[in-house]
């Protein structure tokens, strides 16, 4: 359950088969899938079962066939007799949210028929799948006259809503945790960037102060030639030098090296 990157379950059929591709199905006519109907709707009376058997049309669809598309009008109720389908909800972007999977004995399409609203989800076959199809008019006839069927369907709908809400909450909590982690990482990176910028500014101030202490020119003394080059190991260093004439031909050369490197040096 959860998000599916097109599920790896061959959901490409959204743009291919589906409501308009129904001609690919094999119709085998009315059939008596009594055991499947009993499994799908526990407690059904004989009259309701007989009606469903008469109304139901068995069809077989290949993999990747969209049986119901989200947003489309609803006109059919389905009972799965063989195979497997996936129920998905469209999200923004390229991802689908998987609401669940339906196997033999399960059914779908009832919610839109009861509420007279468009399909709320997309149902796609994952493998070759056989279903019993019942039209909206036939479904309404059985639903209104069979309290057991109505009770079973409403119970299933409530369960689906609860499970969907729970999965949505879990997915939201997961996303919130991911966002919180991303925010913490971003905040740490921003704090590090600000700290680095502040350090760079301090070091630049210290470097300017150090350069102001060093002589820009050296004295000219007959018989001597003085030259100096200052290149700190880091932004700034603890080195100091100077050349000064003391008296006559007496010259003092001063060299100093403060321990360590950095602003405090």
CSV table of C-alpha atoms in Angstrom, one decimal:
chain,number,residue,atom,x,y,z
A,1,UNK,CA,0.0,0.0,0.0
A,2,UNK,CA,1.1,3.6,-0.5
A,3,UNK,CA,2.7,5.5,-3.3
A,4,UNK,CA,3.4,3.6,-6.4
A,5,UNK,CA,5.8,4.8,-9.1
A,6,UNK,CA,3.4,3.5,-11.7
A,7,UNK,CA,3.6,0.5,-9.2
A,8,UNK,CA,5.9,-1.7,-11.3
A,9,UNK,CA,2.5,-3.4,-11.7
A,10,UNK,CA,1.9,-2.5,-15.3
A,11,UNK,CA,-0.4,0.5,-14.7
A,12,UNK,CA,0.5,1.9,-18.1
A,13,UNK,CA,-2.9,0.8,-19.2
A,14,UNK,CA,-4.3,4.1,-18.0
A,15,UNK,CA,-3.5,5.5,-21.4
A,16,UNK,CA,-4.4,2.4,-23.3
A,17,UNK,CA,-7.1,-0.1,-22.6
A,18,UNK,CA,-10.1,0.6,-20.4
A,19,UNK,CA,-13.6,1.8,-20.6
A,20,UNK,CA,-13.2,2.4,-24.3
A,21,UNK,CA,-11.3,-0.8,-24.9
A,22,UNK,CA,-14.0,-3.1,-23.6
A,23,UNK,CA,-14.0,-4.9,-27.0
A,24,UNK,CA,-10.8,-6.7,-25.9
A,25,UNK,CA,-12.8,-8.6,-23.3
A,26,UNK,CA,-14.2,-12.1,-24.0
A,27,UNK,CA,-17.9,-12.3,-23.1
A,28,UNK,CA,-19.0,-15.8,-22.1
A,29,UNK,CA,-22.6,-15.1,-21.3
A,30,UNK,CA,-24.7,-15.5,-18.2
A,31,UNK,CA,-23.3,-17.9,-15.7
A,32,UNK,CA,-24.0,-19.4,-12.3
A,33,UNK,CA,-21.1,-18.3,-10.1
A,34,UNK,CA,-23.1,-19.1,-7.0
A,35,UNK,CA,-20.1,-19.7,-4.8
A,36,UNK,CA,-18.4,-16.5,-5.8
A,37,UNK,CA,-21.6,-14.5,-5.2
A,38,UNK,CA,-22.1,-16.1,-1.8
A,39,UNK,CA,-18.4,-15.3,-1.0
A,40,UNK,CA,-18.8,-11.7,-2.0
A,41,UNK,CA,-22.1,-11.2,-0.2
A,42,UNK,CA,-22.4,-13.3,2.9
A,43,UNK,CA,-26.0,-14.0,4.0
A,44,UNK,CA,-27.7,-13.3,0.7
A,45,UNK,CA,-31.1,-14.9,0.3
A,46,UNK,CA,-31.8,-17.3,-2.6
A,47,UNK,CA,-33.9,-14.7,-4.4
A,48,UNK,CA,-31.1,-12.2,-4.5
A,49,UNK,CA,-28.5,-14.8,-5.5
A,50,UNK,CA,-30.8,-16.0,-8.3
A,51,UNK,CA,-31.2,-12.4,-9.6
A,52,UNK,CA,-27.4,-11.8,-9.5
A,53,UNK,CA,-26.8,-15.0,-11.4
A,54,UNK,CA,-29.3,-14.0,-14.1
A,55,UNK,CA,-28.1,-10.4,-14.4
A,56,UNK,CA,-24.3,-11.1,-14.2
A,57,UNK,CA,-22.3,-11.3,-17.4
A,58,UNK,CA,-18.9,-13.0,-17.2
A,59,UNK,CA,-16.1,-11.2,-19.0
A,60,UNK,CA,-12.3,-11.8,-19.2
A,61,UNK,CA,-9.8,-8.9,-19.6
A,62,UNK,CA,-6.1,-9.0,-20.3
A,63,UNK,CA,-3.5,-7.5,-18.0
A,64,UNK,CA,-3.2,-3.7,-17.9
A,65,UNK,CA,-6.9,-3.1,-18.7
A,66,UNK,CA,-8.5,-0.1,-16.9
A,67,UNK,CA,-12.0,-1.3,-15.9
A,68,UNK,CA,-12.9,1.9,-14.0
A,69,UNK,CA,-11.3,5.2,-14.5
A,70,UNK,CA,-11.3,7.9,-11.9
A,71,UNK,CA,-13.7,10.7,-12.8
A,72,UNK,CA,-15.7,8.7,-15.4
A,73,UNK,CA,-19.5,8.1,-15.1
A,74,UNK,CA,-20.4,4.9,-13.3
A,75,UNK,CA,-22.7,2.3,-15.0
A,76,UNK,CA,-21.3,-1.1,-14.0
A,77,UNK,CA,-20.7,-3.1,-10.8
A,78,UNK,CA,-18.0,-5.8,-10.8
A,79,UNK,CA,-17.3,-9.0,-8.9
A,80,UNK,CA,-13.9,-10.5,-9.4
A,81,UNK,CA,-14.0,-14.3,-10.1
A,82,UNK,CA,-10.4,-14.8,-11.2
A,83,UNK,CA,-7.2,-12.8,-11.4
A,84,UNK,CA,-6.3,-9.6,-9.5
A,85,UNK,CA,-6.9,-5.8,-9.9
A,86,UNK,CA,-5.3,-2.8,-8.2
A,87,UNK,CA,-7.3,0.2,-7.1
A,88,UNK,CA,-5.4,3.6,-7.3
A,89,UNK,CA,-6.1,7.2,-6.7
A,90,UNK,CA,-4.5,9.9,-8.8
A,91,UNK,CA,-2.2,12.4,-7.1
A,92,UNK,CA,-0.4,15.5,-8.4
A,93,UNK,CA,2.6,14.6,-10.4
A,94,UNK,CA,3.4,11.2,-11.9
A,95,UNK,CA,2.5,9.1,-8.8
A,96,UNK,CA,-0.6,7.1,-8.0
A,97,UNK,CA,-1.7,6.2,-4.5
A,98,UNK,CA,-2.5,2.5,-4.1
A,99,UNK,CA,-5.8,2.1,-2.2
A,100,UNK,CA,-5.7,-1.7,-2.3
A,101,UNK,CA,-5.9,-4.9,-4.4
A,102,UNK,CA,-9.0,-7.0,-5.1
A,103,UNK,CA,-8.9,-10.8,-5.7
A,104,UNK,CA,-11.5,-13.4,-6.4
A,105,UNK,CA,-14.6,-12.9,-4.2
A,106,UNK,CA,-14.0,-9.2,-4.0
A,107,UNK,CA,-16.0,-6.5,-5.8
A,108,UNK,CA,-15.8,-2.9,-6.8
A,109,UNK,CA,-17.7,-0.1,-8.5
A,110,UNK,CA,-20.6,-0.1,-6.0
A,111,UNK,CA,-19.8,3.3,-4.3
A,112,UNK,CA,-20.3,5.4,-7.5
A,113,UNK,CA,-23.5,3.5,-8.3
A,114,UNK,CA,-25.0,4.2,-4.8
A,115,UNK,CA,-24.0,7.9,-4.7
A,116,UNK,CA,-24.6,8.6,-8.4
A,117,UNK,CA,-21.2,10.3,-8.6
A,118,UNK,CA,-18.3,9.7,-11.0
A,119,UNK,CA,-15.8,7.0,-10.2
A,120,UNK,CA,-13.6,7.9,-7.2
A,121,UNK,CA,-10.7,5.7,-8.2
A,122,UNK,CA,-9.1,3.8,-11.1
A,123,UNK,CA,-9.2,0.0,-11.2
A,124,UNK,CA,-6.7,-1.8,-13.4
A,125,UNK,CA,-6.1,-5.5,-14.0
A,126,UNK,CA,-2.7,-6.8,-13.0
A,127,UNK,CA,-3.1,-10.2,-14.7
A,128,UNK,CA,-5.7,-11.7,-16.9
A,129,UNK,CA,-8.8,-11.2,-14.9
A,130,UNK,CA,-12.4,-12.6,-15.0
A,131,UNK,CA,-15.2,-10.5,-13.6
A,132,UNK,CA,-19.0,-10.7,-13.4
A,133,UNK,CA,-20.5,-7.4,-14.6
A,134,UNK,CA,-23.9,-6.1,-13.5
A,135,UNK,CA,-25.4,-2.9,-14.9
A,136,UNK,CA,-26.5,0.0,-12.6
A,137,UNK,CA,-30.2,-0.7,-13.2
A,138,UNK,CA,-29.8,-4.4,-12.2
A,139,UNK,CA,-27.6,-3.5,-9.3
A,140,UNK,CA,-30.2,-1.0,-8.0
A,141,UNK,CA,-32.9,-3.6,-8.3
A,142,UNK,CA,-31.1,-6.2,-6.2
A,143,UNK,CA,-29.7,-3.6,-3.7
A,144,UNK,CA,-33.1,-2.1,-2.9
A,145,UNK,CA,-34.7,-5.5,-2.4
A,146,UNK,CA,-32.0,-7.3,-0.5
A,147,UNK,CA,-31.2,-5.9,3.0
A,148,UNK,CA,-28.3,-8.5,3.4
A,149,UNK,CA,-26.6,-7.2,0.2
A,150,UNK,CA,-27.1,-3.6,1.3
A,151,UNK,CA,-25.7,-4.3,4.7
A,152,UNK,CA,-22.7,-6.2,3.3
A,153,UNK,CA,-21.9,-3.4,0.8
A,154,UNK,CA,-22.3,-0.6,3.3
A,155,UNK,CA,-20.1,-2.5,5.8
A,156,UNK,CA,-17.4,-2.9,3.1
A,157,UNK,CA,-17.6,0.7,2.2
A,158,UNK,CA,-17.1,1.8,5.8
A,159,UNK,CA,-14.2,-0.5,6.1
A,160,UNK,CA,-12.6,0.9,2.9
A,161,UNK,CA,-13.0,4.5,4.1
A,162,UNK,CA,-11.4,3.6,7.5
A,163,UNK,CA,-8.5,1.8,5.9
A,164,UNK,CA,-8.0,4.6,3.3
A,165,UNK,CA,-8.1,7.2,6.0
A,166,UNK,CA,-5.5,5.2,8.1
A,167,UNK,CA,-3.2,4.8,5.1
A,168,UNK,CA,-3.6,8.5,4.3
A,169,UNK,CA,-2.7,9.4,7.9
A,170,UNK,CA,0.3,7.1,7.9
A,171,UNK,CA,1.5,8.5,4.5
A,172,UNK,CA,1.0,12.1,5.8
A,173,UNK,CA,3.0,11.3,9.0
A,174,UNK,CA,5.8,9.8,6.8
A,175,UNK,CA,5.8,12.9,4.6
A,176,UNK,CA,5.9,15.1,7.7
A,177,UNK,CA,8.9,13.2,9.1
A,178,UNK,CA,10.7,13.5,5.8
A,179,UNK,CA,9.9,17.3,5.7
A,180,UNK,CA,11.1,17.7,9.2
A,181,UNK,CA,14.3,15.9,8.5
A,182,UNK,CA,14.8,18.0,5.3
A,183,UNK,CA,14.2,21.2,7.3
A,184,UNK,CA,16.7,20.2,9.9
A,185,UNK,CA,19.3,19.5,7.3
A,186,UNK,CA,18.6,22.7,5.5
A,187,UNK,CA,18.7,24.7,8.8
A,188,UNK,CA,22.0,23.0,9.7
A,189,UNK,CA,23.4,23.8,6.2
A,190,UNK,CA,22.2,27.4,6.5
A,191,UNK,CA,23.7,27.8,10.0
A,192,UNK,CA,27.0,26.4,8.7
A,193,UNK,CA,27.0,28.7,5.7
A,194,UNK,CA,26.3,31.7,8.0
A,195,UNK,CA,29.1,30.6,10.4
A,196,UNK,CA,31.5,30.3,7.5
A,197,UNK,CA,30.6,33.7,6.2
A,198,UNK,CA,31.1,35.2,9.6
A,199,UNK,CA,34.5,33.5,10.0
A,200,UNK,CA,35.5,34.7,6.5
A,201,UNK,CA,34.6,38.2,7.4
A,202,UNK,CA,36.6,38.1,10.7
A,203,UNK,CA,39.6,36.6,9.0
A,204,UNK,CA,39.5,39.3,6.3
A,205,UNK,CA,39.4,42.0,9.0
A,206,UNK,CA,42.4,40.3,10.8
A,207,UNK,CA,44.3,39.9,7.6
A,208,UNK,CA,43.9,43.6,6.8
A,209,UNK,CA,45.0,44.5,10.4
A,210,UNK,CA,48.1,42.3,9.9
A,211,UNK,CA,49.0,43.8,6.6
A,212,UNK,CA,48.7,47.3,8.1
A,213,UNK,CA,51.5,46.3,10.6
A,214,UNK,CA,53.9,45.2,8.0
A,215,UNK,CA,56.1,47.7,6.2
A,216,UNK,CA,55.1,48.7,2.7
A,217,UNK,CA,58.7,49.7,1.8
A,218,UNK,CA,62.1,48.7,3.2
A,219,UNK,CA,65.0,51.2,3.8
A,220,UNK,CA,67.8,51.7,1.3
A,221,UNK,CA,71.1,51.1,2.9
A,222,UNK,CA,74.4,51.3,0.9
A,223,UNK,CA,75.9,47.8,0.5
A,224,UNK,CA,72.7,46.1,1.4
A,225,UNK,CA,69.6,45.1,-0.5
A,226,UNK,CA,66.5,44.1,1.4
A,227,UNK,CA,63.4,42.3,0.1
A,228,UNK,CA,60.5,40.6,1.8
A,229,UNK,CA,57.5,38.5,0.8
A,230,UNK,CA,54.7,37.6,3.1
A,231,UNK,CA,52.4,34.6,2.3
A,232,UNK,CA,50.5,33.2,5.3
A,233,UNK,CA,49.7,29.5,5.5
A,234,UNK,CA,46.1,30.3,6.1
A,235,UNK,CA,44.1,33.5,5.8
A,236,UNK,CA,46.4,35.2,8.3
A,237,UNK,CA,49.5,34.2,10.1
A,238,UNK,CA,51.6,35.3,13.1
A,239,UNK,CA,54.6,36.5,11.2
A,240,UNK,CA,56.1,40.0,11.5
A,241,UNK,CA,59.1,41.6,10.0
A,242,UNK,CA,60.7,45.0,9.6
A,243,UNK,CA,64.0,46.6,8.7
A,244,UNK,CA,65.1,49.8,10.4
A,245,UNK,CA,68.1,52.1,10.3
A,246,UNK,CA,69.4,52.6,13.7
A,247,UNK,CA,72.5,54.8,13.4
A,248,UNK,CA,74.9,55.4,10.5
A,249,UNK,CA,75.5,52.0,8.9
A,250,UNK,CA,73.8,50.1,11.7
A,251,UNK,CA,70.6,48.4,10.5
A,252,UNK,CA,68.2,46.3,12.6
A,253,UNK,CA,66.4,43.4,11.0
A,254,UNK,CA,63.4,42.2,13.0
A,255,UNK,CA,61.7,38.8,12.4
A,256,UNK,CA,59.0,37.5,14.7
A,257,UNK,CA,56.8,34.4,14.5
A,258,UNK,CA,53.8,34.0,16.8
A,259,UNK,CA,52.8,30.4,17.6
A,260,UNK,CA,49.8,29.0,15.7
A,261,UNK,CA,47.9,30.5,12.8
A,262,UNK,CA,44.6,32.3,12.7
A,263,UNK,CA,42.9,35.4,13.9
A,264,UNK,CA,44.1,35.2,17.5
A,265,UNK,CA,47.7,34.9,16.3
